Short mmCIF file of C-alpha atoms in Angstrom, two decimals:
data_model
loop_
_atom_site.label_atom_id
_atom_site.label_comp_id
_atom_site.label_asym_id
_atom_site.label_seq_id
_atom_site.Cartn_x
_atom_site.Cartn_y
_atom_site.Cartn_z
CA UNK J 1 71.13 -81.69 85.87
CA UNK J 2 67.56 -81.39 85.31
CA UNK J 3 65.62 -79.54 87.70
CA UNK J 4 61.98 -80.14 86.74
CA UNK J 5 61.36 -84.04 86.07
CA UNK J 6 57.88 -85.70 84.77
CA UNK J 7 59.06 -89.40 85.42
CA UNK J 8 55.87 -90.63 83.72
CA UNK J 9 56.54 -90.20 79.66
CA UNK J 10 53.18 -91.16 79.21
CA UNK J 11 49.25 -91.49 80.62
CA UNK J 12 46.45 -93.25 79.59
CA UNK J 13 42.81 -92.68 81.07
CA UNK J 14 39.63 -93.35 80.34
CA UNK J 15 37.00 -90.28 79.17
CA UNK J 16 35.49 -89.04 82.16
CA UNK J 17 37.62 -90.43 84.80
CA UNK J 18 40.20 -88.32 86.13
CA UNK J 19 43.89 -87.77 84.96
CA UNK J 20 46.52 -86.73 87.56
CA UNK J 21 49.92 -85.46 85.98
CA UNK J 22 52.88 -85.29 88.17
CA UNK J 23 55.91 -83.29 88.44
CA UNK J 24 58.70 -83.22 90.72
CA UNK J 25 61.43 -80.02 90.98
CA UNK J 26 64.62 -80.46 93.34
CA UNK J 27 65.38 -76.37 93.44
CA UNK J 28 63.84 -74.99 96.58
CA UNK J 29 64.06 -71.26 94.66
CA UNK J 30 61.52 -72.25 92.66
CA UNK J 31 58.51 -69.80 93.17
CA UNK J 32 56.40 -69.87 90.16
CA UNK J 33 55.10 -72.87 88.50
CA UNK J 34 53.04 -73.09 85.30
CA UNK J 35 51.24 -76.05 82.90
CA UNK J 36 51.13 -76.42 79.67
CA UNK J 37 49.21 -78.35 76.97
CA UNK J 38 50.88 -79.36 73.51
CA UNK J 39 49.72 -80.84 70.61
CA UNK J 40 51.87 -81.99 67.40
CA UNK J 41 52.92 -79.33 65.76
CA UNK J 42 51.84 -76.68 67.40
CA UNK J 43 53.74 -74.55 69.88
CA UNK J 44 52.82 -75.66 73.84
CA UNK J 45 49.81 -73.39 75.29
CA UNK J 46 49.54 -72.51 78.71
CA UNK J 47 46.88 -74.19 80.59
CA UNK J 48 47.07 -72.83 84.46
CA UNK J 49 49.51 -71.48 87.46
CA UNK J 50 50.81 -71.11 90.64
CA UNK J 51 52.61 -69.39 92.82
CA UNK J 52 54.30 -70.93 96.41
CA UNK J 53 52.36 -69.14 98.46
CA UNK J 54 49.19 -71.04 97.77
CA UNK J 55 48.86 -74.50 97.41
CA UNK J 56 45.94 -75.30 95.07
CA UNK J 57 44.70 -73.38 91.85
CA UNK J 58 41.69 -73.83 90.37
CA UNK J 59 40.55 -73.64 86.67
CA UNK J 60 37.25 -75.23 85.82
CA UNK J 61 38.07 -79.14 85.31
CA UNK J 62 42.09 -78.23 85.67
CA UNK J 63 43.82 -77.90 89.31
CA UNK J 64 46.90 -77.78 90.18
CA UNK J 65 48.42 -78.75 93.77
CA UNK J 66 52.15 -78.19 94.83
CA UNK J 67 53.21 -79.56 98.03
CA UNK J 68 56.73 -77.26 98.89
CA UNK J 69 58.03 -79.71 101.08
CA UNK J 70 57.95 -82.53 98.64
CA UNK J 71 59.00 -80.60 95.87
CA UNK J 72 56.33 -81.39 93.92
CA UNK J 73 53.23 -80.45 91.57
CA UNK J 74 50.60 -82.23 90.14
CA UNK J 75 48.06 -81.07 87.64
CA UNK J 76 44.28 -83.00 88.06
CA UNK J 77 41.83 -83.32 85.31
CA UNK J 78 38.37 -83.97 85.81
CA UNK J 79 36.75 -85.01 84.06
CA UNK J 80 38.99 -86.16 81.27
CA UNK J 81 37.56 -85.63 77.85
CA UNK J 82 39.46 -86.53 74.23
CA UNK J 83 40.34 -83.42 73.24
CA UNK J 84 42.36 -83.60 76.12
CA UNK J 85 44.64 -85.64 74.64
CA UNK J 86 47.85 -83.79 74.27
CA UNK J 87 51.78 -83.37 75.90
CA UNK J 88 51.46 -81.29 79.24
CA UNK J 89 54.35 -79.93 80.47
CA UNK J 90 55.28 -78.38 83.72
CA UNK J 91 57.57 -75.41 83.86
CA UNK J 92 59.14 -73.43 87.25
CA UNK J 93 60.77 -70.28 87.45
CA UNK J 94 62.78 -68.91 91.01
CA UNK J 95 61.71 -64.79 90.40
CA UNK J 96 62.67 -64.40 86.98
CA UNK J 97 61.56 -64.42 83.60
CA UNK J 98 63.19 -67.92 83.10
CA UNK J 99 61.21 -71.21 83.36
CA UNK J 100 62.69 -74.04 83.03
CA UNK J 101 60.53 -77.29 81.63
CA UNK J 102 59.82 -80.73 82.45
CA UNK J 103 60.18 -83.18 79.88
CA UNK J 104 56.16 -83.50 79.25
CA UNK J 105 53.72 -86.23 79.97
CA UNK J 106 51.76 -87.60 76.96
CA UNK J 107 48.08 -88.44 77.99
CA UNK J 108 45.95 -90.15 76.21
CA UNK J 109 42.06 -89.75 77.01
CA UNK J 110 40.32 -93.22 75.63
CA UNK J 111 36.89 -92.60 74.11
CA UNK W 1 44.72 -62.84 64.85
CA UNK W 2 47.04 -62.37 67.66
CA UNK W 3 49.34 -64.59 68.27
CA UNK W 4 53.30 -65.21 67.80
CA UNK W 5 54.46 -66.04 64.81
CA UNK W 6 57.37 -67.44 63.49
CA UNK W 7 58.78 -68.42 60.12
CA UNK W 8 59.54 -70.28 58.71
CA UNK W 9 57.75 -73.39 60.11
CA UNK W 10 60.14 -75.94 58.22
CA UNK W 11 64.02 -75.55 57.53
CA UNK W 12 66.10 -78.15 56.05
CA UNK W 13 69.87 -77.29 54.96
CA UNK W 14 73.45 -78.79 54.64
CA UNK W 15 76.21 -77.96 57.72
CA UNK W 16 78.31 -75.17 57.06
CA UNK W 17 74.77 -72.98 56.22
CA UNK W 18 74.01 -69.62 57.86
CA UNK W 19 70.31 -69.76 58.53
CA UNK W 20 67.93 -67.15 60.27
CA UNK W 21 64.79 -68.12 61.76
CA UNK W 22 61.90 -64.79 62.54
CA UNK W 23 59.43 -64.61 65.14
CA UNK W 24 57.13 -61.83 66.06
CA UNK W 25 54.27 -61.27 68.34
CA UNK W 26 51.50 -58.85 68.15
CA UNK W 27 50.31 -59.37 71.89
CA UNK W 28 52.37 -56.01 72.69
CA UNK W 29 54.41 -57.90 75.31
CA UNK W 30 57.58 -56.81 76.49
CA UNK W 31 59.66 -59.72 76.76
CA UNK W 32 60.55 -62.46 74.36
CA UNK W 33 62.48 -65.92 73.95
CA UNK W 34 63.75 -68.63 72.35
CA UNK W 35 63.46 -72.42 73.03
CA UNK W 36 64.88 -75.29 71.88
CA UNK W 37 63.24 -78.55 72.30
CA UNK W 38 65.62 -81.24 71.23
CA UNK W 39 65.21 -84.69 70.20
CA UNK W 40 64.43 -85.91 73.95
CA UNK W 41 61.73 -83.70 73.85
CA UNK W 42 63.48 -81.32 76.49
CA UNK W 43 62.71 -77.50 76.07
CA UNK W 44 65.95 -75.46 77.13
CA UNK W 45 65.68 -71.67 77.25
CA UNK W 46 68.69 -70.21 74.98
CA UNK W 47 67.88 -66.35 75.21
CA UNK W 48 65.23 -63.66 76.18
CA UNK W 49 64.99 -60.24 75.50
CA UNK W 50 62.98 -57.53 77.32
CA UNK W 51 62.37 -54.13 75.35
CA UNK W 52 64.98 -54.83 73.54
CA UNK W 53 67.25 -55.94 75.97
CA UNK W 54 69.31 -59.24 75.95
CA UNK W 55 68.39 -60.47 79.70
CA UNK W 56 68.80 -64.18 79.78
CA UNK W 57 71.51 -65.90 77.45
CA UNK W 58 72.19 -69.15 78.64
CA UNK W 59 74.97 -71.55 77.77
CA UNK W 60 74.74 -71.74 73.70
CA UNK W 61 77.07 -71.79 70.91
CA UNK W 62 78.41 -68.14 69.54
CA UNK W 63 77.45 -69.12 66.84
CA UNK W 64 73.79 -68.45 67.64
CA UNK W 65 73.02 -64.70 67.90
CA UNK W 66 69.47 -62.89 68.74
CA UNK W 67 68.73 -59.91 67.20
CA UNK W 68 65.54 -57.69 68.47
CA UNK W 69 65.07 -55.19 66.33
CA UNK W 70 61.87 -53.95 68.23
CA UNK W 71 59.93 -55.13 71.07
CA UNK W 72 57.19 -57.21 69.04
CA UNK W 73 60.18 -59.00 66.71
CA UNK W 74 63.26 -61.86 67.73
CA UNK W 75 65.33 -63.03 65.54
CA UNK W 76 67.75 -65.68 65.77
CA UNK W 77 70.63 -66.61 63.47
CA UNK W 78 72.88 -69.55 63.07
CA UNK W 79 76.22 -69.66 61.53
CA UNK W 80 77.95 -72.67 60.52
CA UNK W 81 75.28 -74.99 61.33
CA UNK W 82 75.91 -78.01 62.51
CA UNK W 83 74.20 -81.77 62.38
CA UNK W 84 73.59 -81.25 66.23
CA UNK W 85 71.74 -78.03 65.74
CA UNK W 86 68.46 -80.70 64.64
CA UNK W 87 65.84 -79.64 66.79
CA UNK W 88 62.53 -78.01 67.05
CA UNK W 89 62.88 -74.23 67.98
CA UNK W 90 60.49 -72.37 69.89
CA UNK W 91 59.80 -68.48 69.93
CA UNK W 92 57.38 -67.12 72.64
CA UNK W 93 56.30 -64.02 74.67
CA UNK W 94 54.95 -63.05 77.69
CA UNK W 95 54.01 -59.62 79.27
CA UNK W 96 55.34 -60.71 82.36
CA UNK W 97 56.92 -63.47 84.10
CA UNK W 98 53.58 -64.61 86.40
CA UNK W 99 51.45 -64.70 83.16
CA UNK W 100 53.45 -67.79 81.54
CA UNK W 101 54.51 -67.52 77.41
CA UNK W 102 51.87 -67.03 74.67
CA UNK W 103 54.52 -70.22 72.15
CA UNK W 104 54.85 -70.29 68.58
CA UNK W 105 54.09 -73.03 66.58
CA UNK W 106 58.00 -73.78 65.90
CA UNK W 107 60.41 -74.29 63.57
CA UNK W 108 61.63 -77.75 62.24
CA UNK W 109 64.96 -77.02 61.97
CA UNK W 110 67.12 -80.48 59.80
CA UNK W 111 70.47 -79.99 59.25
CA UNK W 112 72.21 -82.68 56.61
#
């Protein structure tokens, strides 16, 4: 049973314009939630946070909302540039050191 | 440069092997893992260690075993691998849970 879902395997969006990434969790334990960005072959890098006690995280042109009653995150990018290009994944943890992770987004930023 | 490191970055090998696959981090955190991220693309957690200490060891095979011989290293060996074991293996660290994992680059592990 997976307990972080990305239902969107893929994103395009124009440079400049923004992207919105969405992830959905069904555990209420979860307390922690983190993003990362990926690119081929290379390990995934962590991009931002957040804990359940706030509901918006900024981090220059990345911000991440979680709504607790819907059980859901969503990472914004604005404004989207190429080099954003990637896999982002979304990861939740309920207290301890495990996360467990969505199965990524690709997003593709079009010049 | 700092970073996690794991070798080696490619493995290809019949069934029936033994292979061992090294990671180590020079971030001085305390707690490290291991990932798999199979051919869906789904990362799983398969064991962390903390100081030395097993702490998470989630549903996997026996026939995978972690071995932390210090903080900054995690090992993980595979006996009798099989064609299923295919996947892309992760090692990572992180000084503490809120601070999210500093990955490695992987391991492209084929079994034939």
């Amino acid at each position: 049973d997976q307990q972080v879902k990305q239902n969107s395997p893929s994103l395009s969006v124009q440079e400049g314009r923004i992207s919105i990434l969405n992830c959905d969790y069904t555990n209420s334990m979860f307390d922690y939630f983190l993003w990362y960005k990926k690119y081929p072959a290379e390990g995934p890098t962590f991009l931002i946070s957040i804990s359940s006690i706030k509901d918006k995280n900024e981090d220059g042109r990345f911000t991440v909302f979680l709504n607790k009653s819907a059980k859901h995150l969503s990472l914004h990018i604005v404004p989207s540039q190429p080099g954003d290009s990637a896999v982002y994944f979304c990861a939740a943890s309920e207290g301890t050191y495990k996360y467990i992770f969505g199965t990524g987004t690709r997003l593709k930023v079009l010049a | 440069d700092t970073a996690v490191s794991q070798t080696p970055k490619y493995l290809v090998t019949q069934m029936g092997n033994d292979k061992s696959i090294k990671c180590e981090q020079n971030l001085g955190h305390d707690t490290m893992y291991w990932y798999k991220q199979d051919s869906k693309k789904f990362l799983k957690i398969m064991f962390s260690y903390n100081n030395k200490e097993l702490i998470i060891n989630e549903t996997v095979p026996n026939r995978f075993s972690p071995k932390s011989p210090d903080k900054a290293h995690l090992n993980l060996h595979i006996n009798s691998l099989e064609l299923g074991d295919s996947a892309v293996y992760f090692c990572a660290s992180s000084p503490l849970r809120d601070y999210g994992y500093t990955f490695g680059s992987g391991t492209r592990l084929t079994v034939v």
